[in-house]
Amino acid sequence: MIAATKRKVLDGLNRRYIYGRVPLLHTIIFIIEMAVAARIAAKFNTYYADKPVLTTMATNAVLGGVADTVAQLITAFKARSQQRSSEDTEFISIEIPDLDKRKPSGAGELGYMRGSPPPFDFERLTRFMAYGFFMAPVQFQWFGFLSRAFPLTKANPTVPALKRVAFDQFIFAPFGLACFFTYMTIAEGGGKRALTQKFRDVYLPTLKANFVLWPAVQILNFRIIPIQFQIPFVSSIGIAWTAYLSLTNSSEES
């Protein structure tokens, strides 16, 4: 009984140690990413005038990384709060004899404490940054097409802006989401079955969520924002959206 009690106390201390370490790492990475984003923002006009596509690609990559880091932070804090709430229950039941003597009570197969916040996933971060980087030229060409096809006029700029939004939401948005889930599934090592399941389970709900958020954002974007800032504006607003995509993709993966 005394040995089991000591083991439970040590498990609790180990969990608290992990809680302090993992979210701190997430936070440090987030701060570094924001510093890089601030640096790009300060020099954006200069970089864009020289190399517009490459500047857009770098900006998209950094903001995609910020979004995934936010998503991983949310997951870590949720795991922390859930485990803290369960610790009270464990403390109440600490006097109950441990019936399973064959396995340590707190350690998993890889040495992580059960229920502890997940460590920072650098591979997942790299996937999101790569997706933002390589998707930027496609977005660049698309936004250029919209500006040429529906030029804003001083007499009536609202109608062309609405046409841009309609084309963007009914043509590019479904295509972009399909690219996202296809890329992520393949990058995670999934095959045709995993891709089919992901499209069946999460594609349509995500597309519906897209139609709730993005039409209003794109009206503002096409109506007011200069063309060189349109993709960075979408990427900045899209931090929350990409974090949502990251959480959706990771929950389906798990």
mmCIF file of C-alpha atoms in Angstrom:
data_model
loop_
_atom_site.group_PDB
_atom_site.id
_atom_site.type_symbol
_atom_site.label_atom_id
_atom_site.label_comp_id
_atom_site.label_asym_id
_atom_site.label_seq_id
_atom_site.Cartn_x
_atom_site.Cartn_y
_atom_site.Cartn_z
ATOM 1 C CA MET A 1 0.000 0.000 0.000
ATOM 2 C CA ILE A 2 2.784 2.455 0.905
ATOM 3 C CA ALA A 3 4.714 1.638 -2.285
ATOM 4 C CA ALA A 4 1.620 2.176 -4.445
ATOM 5 C CA THR A 5 0.955 5.488 -2.712
ATOM 6 C CA LYS A 6 4.525 6.664 -3.309
ATOM 7 C CA ARG A 7 4.317 5.660 -6.956
ATOM 8 C CA LYS A 8 1.116 7.639 -7.464
ATOM 9 C CA VAL A 9 2.656 10.706 -5.807
ATOM 10 C CA LEU A 10 5.736 10.433 -8.055
ATOM 11 C CA ASP A 11 3.508 10.046 -11.120
ATOM 12 C CA GLY A 12 1.721 13.242 -10.138
ATOM 13 C CA LEU A 13 5.028 15.099 -9.777
ATOM 14 C CA ASN A 14 6.184 13.793 -13.169
ATOM 15 C CA ARG A 15 2.961 14.987 -14.784
ATOM 16 C CA ARG A 16 3.404 18.445 -13.285
ATOM 17 C CA TYR A 17 6.958 18.533 -14.630
ATOM 18 C CA ILE A 18 5.739 17.674 -18.132
ATOM 19 C CA TYR A 19 2.969 20.280 -17.886
ATOM 20 C CA GLY A 20 5.544 22.945 -17.162
ATOM 21 C CA ARG A 21 7.866 21.833 -19.951
ATOM 22 C CA VAL A 22 5.673 21.077 -22.957
ATOM 23 C CA PRO A 23 3.462 24.202 -23.113
ATOM 24 C CA LEU A 24 6.597 26.295 -22.489
ATOM 25 C CA LEU A 25 8.205 24.811 -25.606
ATOM 26 C CA HIS A 26 5.044 25.549 -27.589
ATOM 27 C CA THR A 27 5.116 29.133 -26.335
ATOM 28 C CA ILE A 28 8.785 29.659 -27.197
ATOM 29 C CA ILE A 29 8.222 28.404 -30.748
ATOM 30 C CA PHE A 30 5.167 30.664 -31.073
ATOM 31 C CA ILE A 31 7.186 33.713 -29.945
ATOM 32 C CA ILE A 32 9.958 32.927 -32.451
ATOM 33 C CA GLU A 33 7.429 32.582 -35.266
ATOM 34 C CA MET A 34 5.760 35.873 -34.353
ATOM 35 C CA ALA A 35 9.155 37.611 -34.327
ATOM 36 C CA VAL A 36 9.872 36.306 -37.834
ATOM 37 C CA ALA A 37 6.386 37.372 -38.983
ATOM 38 C CA ALA A 38 6.938 40.862 -37.542
ATOM 39 C CA ARG A 39 10.256 41.101 -39.384
ATOM 40 C CA ILE A 40 8.617 40.154 -42.682
ATOM 41 C CA ALA A 41 5.774 42.618 -42.071
ATOM 42 C CA ALA A 42 8.211 45.453 -41.410
ATOM 43 C CA LYS A 43 9.987 44.875 -44.736
ATOM 44 C CA PHE A 44 7.060 43.477 -46.716
ATOM 45 C CA ASN A 45 6.756 46.273 -49.298
ATOM 46 C CA THR A 46 10.472 46.132 -50.057
ATOM 47 C CA TYR A 47 10.528 42.344 -50.350
ATOM 48 C CA TYR A 48 7.305 42.275 -52.386
ATOM 49 C CA ALA A 49 8.507 44.871 -54.882
ATOM 50 C CA ASP A 50 11.628 42.811 -55.542
ATOM 51 C CA LYS A 51 10.248 39.236 -55.413
ATOM 52 C CA PRO A 52 6.459 39.196 -55.009
ATOM 53 C CA VAL A 53 5.881 35.439 -55.350
ATOM 54 C CA LEU A 54 8.763 34.400 -53.094
ATOM 55 C CA THR A 55 7.725 36.991 -50.502
ATOM 56 C CA THR A 56 4.188 35.651 -50.563
ATOM 57 C CA MET A 57 5.466 32.090 -50.205
ATOM 58 C CA ALA A 58 7.644 32.946 -47.199
ATOM 59 C CA THR A 59 4.827 34.904 -45.555
ATOM 60 C CA ASN A 60 2.372 32.058 -46.075
ATOM 61 C CA ALA A 61 4.833 29.530 -44.636
ATOM 62 C CA VAL A 62 5.438 31.553 -41.474
ATOM 63 C CA LEU A 63 1.754 32.268 -40.886
ATOM 64 C CA GLY A 64 0.898 28.621 -41.511
ATOM 65 C CA GLY A 65 3.454 27.688 -38.872
ATOM 66 C CA VAL A 66 1.937 30.192 -36.441
ATOM 67 C CA ALA A 67 -1.505 28.711 -37.014
ATOM 68 C CA ASP A 68 -0.384 25.125 -36.392
ATOM 69 C CA THR A 69 1.532 26.179 -33.283
ATOM 70 C CA VAL A 70 -1.635 27.818 -31.962
ATOM 71 C CA ALA A 71 -3.504 24.576 -32.645
ATOM 72 C CA GLN A 72 -0.864 22.534 -30.822
ATOM 73 C CA LEU A 73 -0.976 24.975 -27.900
ATOM 74 C CA ILE A 74 -4.745 24.542 -27.683
ATOM 75 C CA THR A 75 -4.332 20.756 -27.660
ATOM 76 C CA ALA A 76 -1.637 20.923 -24.955
ATOM 77 C CA PHE A 77 -3.676 23.175 -22.680
ATOM 78 C CA LYS A 78 -6.787 21.043 -23.163
ATOM 79 C CA ALA A 79 -4.812 17.950 -22.175
ATOM 80 C CA ARG A 80 -3.424 19.787 -19.161
ATOM 81 C CA SER A 81 -6.842 20.922 -17.930
ATOM 82 C CA GLN A 82 -8.355 17.473 -18.430
ATOM 83 C CA GLN A 83 -5.533 15.765 -16.541
ATOM 84 C CA ARG A 84 -5.662 18.289 -13.702
ATOM 85 C CA SER A 85 -9.354 17.629 -13.250
ATOM 86 C CA SER A 86 -8.677 13.887 -13.115
ATOM 87 C CA GLU A 87 -5.888 14.268 -10.539
ATOM 88 C CA ASP A 88 -8.419 15.160 -7.842
ATOM 89 C CA THR A 89 -10.279 11.915 -8.541
ATOM 90 C CA GLU A 90 -7.012 9.963 -8.428
ATOM 91 C CA PHE A 91 -6.113 11.559 -5.093
ATOM 92 C CA ILE A 92 -9.466 10.561 -3.610
ATOM 93 C CA SER A 93 -8.972 6.971 -4.749
ATOM 94 C CA ILE A 94 -5.322 6.780 -3.712
ATOM 95 C CA GLU A 95 -6.127 4.460 -0.805
ATOM 96 C CA ILE A 96 -7.660 1.835 -3.086
ATOM 97 C CA PRO A 97 -5.216 -1.090 -3.536
ATOM 98 C CA ASP A 98 -3.610 -1.308 -6.964
ATOM 99 C CA LEU A 99 -4.996 -4.483 -8.505
ATOM 100 C CA ASP A 100 -2.722 -4.441 -11.551
ATOM 101 C CA LYS A 101 0.838 -5.129 -10.388
ATOM 102 C CA ARG A 102 2.215 -6.022 -13.774
ATOM 103 C CA LYS A 103 2.543 -2.506 -15.297
ATOM 104 C CA PRO A 104 3.716 0.826 -13.922
ATOM 105 C CA SER A 105 0.699 3.017 -13.311
ATOM 106 C CA GLY A 106 1.895 6.118 -15.099
ATOM 107 C CA ALA A 107 4.176 5.260 -17.980
ATOM 108 C CA GLY A 108 3.167 4.425 -21.531
ATOM 109 C CA GLU A 109 5.057 2.323 -24.040
ATOM 110 C CA LEU A 110 7.281 5.213 -25.108
ATOM 111 C CA GLY A 111 7.921 6.543 -21.636
ATOM 112 C CA TYR A 112 5.406 9.411 -21.721
ATOM 113 C CA MET A 113 3.013 9.786 -18.841
ATOM 114 C CA ARG A 114 -0.488 8.690 -19.690
ATOM 115 C CA GLY A 115 -2.771 11.694 -20.081
ATOM 116 C CA SER A 116 0.128 14.164 -20.279
ATOM 117 C CA PRO A 117 0.084 16.945 -22.889
ATOM 118 C CA PRO A 118 1.522 15.768 -26.226
ATOM 119 C CA PRO A 119 5.053 16.925 -27.052
ATOM 120 C CA PHE A 120 5.451 19.530 -29.755
ATOM 121 C CA ASP A 121 5.092 17.911 -33.179
ATOM 122 C CA PHE A 122 7.793 19.412 -35.388
ATOM 123 C CA GLU A 123 6.889 17.169 -38.330
ATOM 124 C CA ARG A 124 3.319 18.448 -38.255
ATOM 125 C CA LEU A 125 4.607 22.044 -38.091
ATOM 126 C CA THR A 126 6.821 21.380 -41.114
ATOM 127 C CA ARG A 127 3.877 19.972 -43.062
ATOM 128 C CA PHE A 128 1.798 23.074 -42.451
ATOM 129 C CA MET A 129 4.621 25.456 -43.311
ATOM 130 C CA ALA A 130 5.364 23.509 -46.500
ATOM 131 C CA TYR A 131 1.703 23.568 -47.489
ATOM 132 C CA GLY A 132 1.517 27.341 -47.036
ATOM 133 C CA PHE A 133 4.775 27.798 -48.932
ATOM 134 C CA PHE A 134 3.817 25.741 -51.989
ATOM 135 C CA MET A 135 0.174 26.871 -52.068
ATOM 136 C CA ALA A 136 1.142 30.559 -52.205
ATOM 137 C CA PRO A 137 1.973 30.647 -55.969
ATOM 138 C CA VAL A 138 -1.435 29.134 -56.734
ATOM 139 C CA GLN A 139 -3.132 31.770 -54.579
ATOM 140 C CA PHE A 140 -0.987 34.477 -56.176
ATOM 141 C CA GLN A 141 -2.117 33.510 -59.674
ATOM 142 C CA TRP A 142 -5.732 33.130 -58.577
ATOM 143 C CA PHE A 143 -5.919 36.563 -56.954
ATOM 144 C CA GLY A 144 -4.260 38.081 -60.009
ATOM 145 C CA PHE A 145 -6.875 36.414 -62.231
ATOM 146 C CA LEU A 146 -9.711 37.779 -60.098
ATOM 147 C CA SER A 147 -8.311 41.310 -60.197
ATOM 148 C CA ARG A 148 -8.024 41.170 -63.981
ATOM 149 C CA ALA A 149 -11.366 39.482 -64.596
ATOM 150 C CA PHE A 150 -13.339 41.753 -62.243
ATOM 151 C CA PRO A 151 -11.565 45.111 -61.996
ATOM 152 C CA LEU A 152 -12.896 47.486 -59.378
ATOM 153 C CA THR A 153 -14.321 50.716 -60.793
ATOM 154 C CA LYS A 154 -14.815 53.988 -58.967
ATOM 155 C CA ALA A 155 -18.426 54.159 -60.122
ATOM 156 C CA ASN A 156 -19.499 50.802 -58.689
ATOM 157 C CA PRO A 157 -16.719 48.821 -56.937
ATOM 158 C CA THR A 158 -19.079 46.653 -54.894
ATOM 159 C CA VAL A 159 -20.430 44.531 -57.754
ATOM 160 C CA PRO A 160 -16.990 43.412 -59.028
ATOM 161 C CA ALA A 161 -15.941 42.683 -55.439
ATOM 162 C CA LEU A 162 -18.999 40.484 -54.941
ATOM 163 C CA LYS A 163 -18.234 38.660 -58.194
ATOM 164 C CA ARG A 164 -14.710 37.996 -56.940
ATOM 165 C CA VAL A 165 -16.099 36.604 -53.695
ATOM 166 C CA ALA A 166 -18.558 34.360 -55.549
ATOM 167 C CA PHE A 167 -15.845 32.952 -57.811
ATOM 168 C CA ASP A 168 -13.456 32.552 -54.897
ATOM 169 C CA GLN A 169 -15.910 30.738 -52.645
ATOM 170 C CA PHE A 170 -17.574 28.469 -55.188
ATOM 171 C CA ILE A 171 -14.490 27.585 -57.237
ATOM 172 C CA PHE A 172 -11.284 28.097 -55.284
ATOM 173 C CA ALA A 173 -12.476 27.274 -51.758
ATOM 174 C CA PRO A 174 -13.597 23.683 -52.570
ATOM 175 C CA PHE A 175 -10.420 23.183 -54.607
ATOM 176 C CA GLY A 176 -8.193 24.585 -51.847
ATOM 177 C CA LEU A 177 -9.718 22.379 -49.162
ATOM 178 C CA ALA A 178 -9.362 19.334 -51.405
ATOM 179 C CA CYS A 179 -5.690 20.191 -51.902
ATOM 180 C CA PHE A 180 -5.223 20.659 -48.149
ATOM 181 C CA PHE A 181 -6.689 17.338 -47.051
ATOM 182 C CA THR A 182 -5.025 15.458 -49.918
ATOM 183 C CA TYR A 183 -1.618 16.929 -49.149
ATOM 184 C CA MET A 184 -1.894 16.363 -45.398
ATOM 185 C CA THR A 185 -3.066 12.768 -45.782
ATOM 186 C CA ILE A 186 -0.256 11.878 -48.175
ATOM 187 C CA ALA A 187 2.354 13.748 -46.098
ATOM 188 C CA GLU A 188 1.212 11.809 -43.013
ATOM 189 C CA GLY A 189 1.748 8.540 -44.870
ATOM 190 C CA GLY A 190 -1.907 7.801 -45.539
ATOM 191 C CA GLY A 191 -3.088 5.953 -48.603
ATOM 192 C CA LYS A 192 -6.215 5.914 -50.710
ATOM 193 C CA ARG A 193 -8.352 4.489 -47.899
ATOM 194 C CA ALA A 194 -7.260 7.177 -45.419
ATOM 195 C CA LEU A 195 -7.880 9.885 -48.007
ATOM 196 C CA THR A 196 -11.354 8.556 -48.790
ATOM 197 C CA GLN A 197 -12.213 8.425 -45.093
ATOM 198 C CA LYS A 198 -10.980 11.964 -44.506
ATOM 199 C CA PHE A 199 -13.053 13.334 -47.362
ATOM 200 C CA ARG A 200 -16.079 11.405 -46.161
ATOM 201 C CA ASP A 201 -15.787 12.497 -42.538
ATOM 202 C CA VAL A 202 -14.417 16.042 -42.516
ATOM 203 C CA TYR A 203 -14.414 17.620 -45.992
ATOM 204 C CA LEU A 204 -18.069 18.689 -46.194
ATOM 205 C CA PRO A 205 -18.296 19.943 -42.569
ATOM 206 C CA THR A 206 -15.120 21.968 -43.132
ATOM 207 C CA LEU A 207 -16.450 23.382 -46.399
ATOM 208 C CA LYS A 208 -19.656 24.450 -44.621
ATOM 209 C CA ALA A 209 -17.574 26.160 -41.933
ATOM 210 C CA ASN A 210 -15.643 27.890 -44.716
ATOM 211 C CA PHE A 211 -18.877 29.362 -46.104
ATOM 212 C CA VAL A 212 -19.706 30.776 -42.662
ATOM 213 C CA LEU A 213 -16.409 32.638 -42.228
ATOM 214 C CA TRP A 214 -14.818 33.508 -45.521
ATOM 215 C CA PRO A 215 -17.419 35.340 -47.632
ATOM 216 C CA ALA A 216 -17.461 38.281 -45.196
ATOM 217 C CA VAL A 217 -13.658 38.261 -44.951
ATOM 218 C CA GLN A 218 -13.219 38.181 -48.710
ATOM 219 C CA ILE A 219 -15.702 40.999 -49.310
ATOM 220 C CA LEU A 220 -13.522 43.199 -47.096
ATOM 221 C CA ASN A 221 -10.393 41.833 -48.725
ATOM 222 C CA PHE A 222 -11.408 42.411 -52.343
ATOM 223 C CA ARG A 223 -13.188 45.693 -51.660
ATOM 224 C CA ILE A 224 -10.592 47.512 -49.552
ATOM 225 C CA ILE A 225 -7.211 45.717 -49.318
ATOM 226 C CA PRO A 226 -4.593 46.490 -52.042
ATOM 227 C CA ILE A 227 -3.757 43.470 -54.157
ATOM 228 C CA GLN A 228 -0.203 43.042 -52.796
ATOM 229 C CA PHE A 229 -1.619 42.693 -49.285
ATOM 230 C CA GLN A 230 -4.566 40.450 -50.120
ATOM 231 C CA ILE A 231 -2.831 37.107 -49.639
ATOM 232 C CA PRO A 232 -1.033 38.201 -46.426
ATOM 233 C CA PHE A 233 -4.348 39.594 -45.170
ATOM 234 C CA VAL A 234 -6.088 36.295 -45.884
ATOM 235 C CA SER A 235 -3.222 34.386 -44.267
ATOM 236 C CA SER A 236 -3.305 36.615 -41.183
ATOM 237 C CA ILE A 237 -7.056 36.291 -40.726
ATOM 238 C CA GLY A 238 -6.623 32.666 -41.632
ATOM 239 C CA ILE A 239 -4.440 31.908 -38.599
ATOM 240 C CA ALA A 240 -7.593 30.994 -36.687
ATOM 241 C CA TRP A 241 -8.954 29.134 -39.732
ATOM 242 C CA THR A 242 -5.743 27.203 -40.302
ATOM 243 C CA ALA A 243 -5.617 26.366 -36.588
ATOM 244 C CA TYR A 244 -9.139 24.997 -36.993
ATOM 245 C CA LEU A 245 -8.004 22.968 -40.012
ATOM 246 C CA SER A 246 -5.030 21.694 -38.046
ATOM 247 C CA LEU A 247 -7.229 20.588 -35.160
ATOM 248 C CA THR A 248 -9.723 19.019 -37.576
ATOM 249 C CA ASN A 249 -7.003 17.168 -39.477
ATOM 250 C CA SER A 250 -5.218 15.963 -36.334
ATOM 251 C CA SER A 251 -8.439 14.825 -34.665
ATOM 252 C CA GLU A 252 -9.342 12.781 -37.731
ATOM 253 C CA GLU A 253 -5.824 11.341 -37.798
ATOM 254 C CA SER A 254 -6.044 10.294 -34.151
#
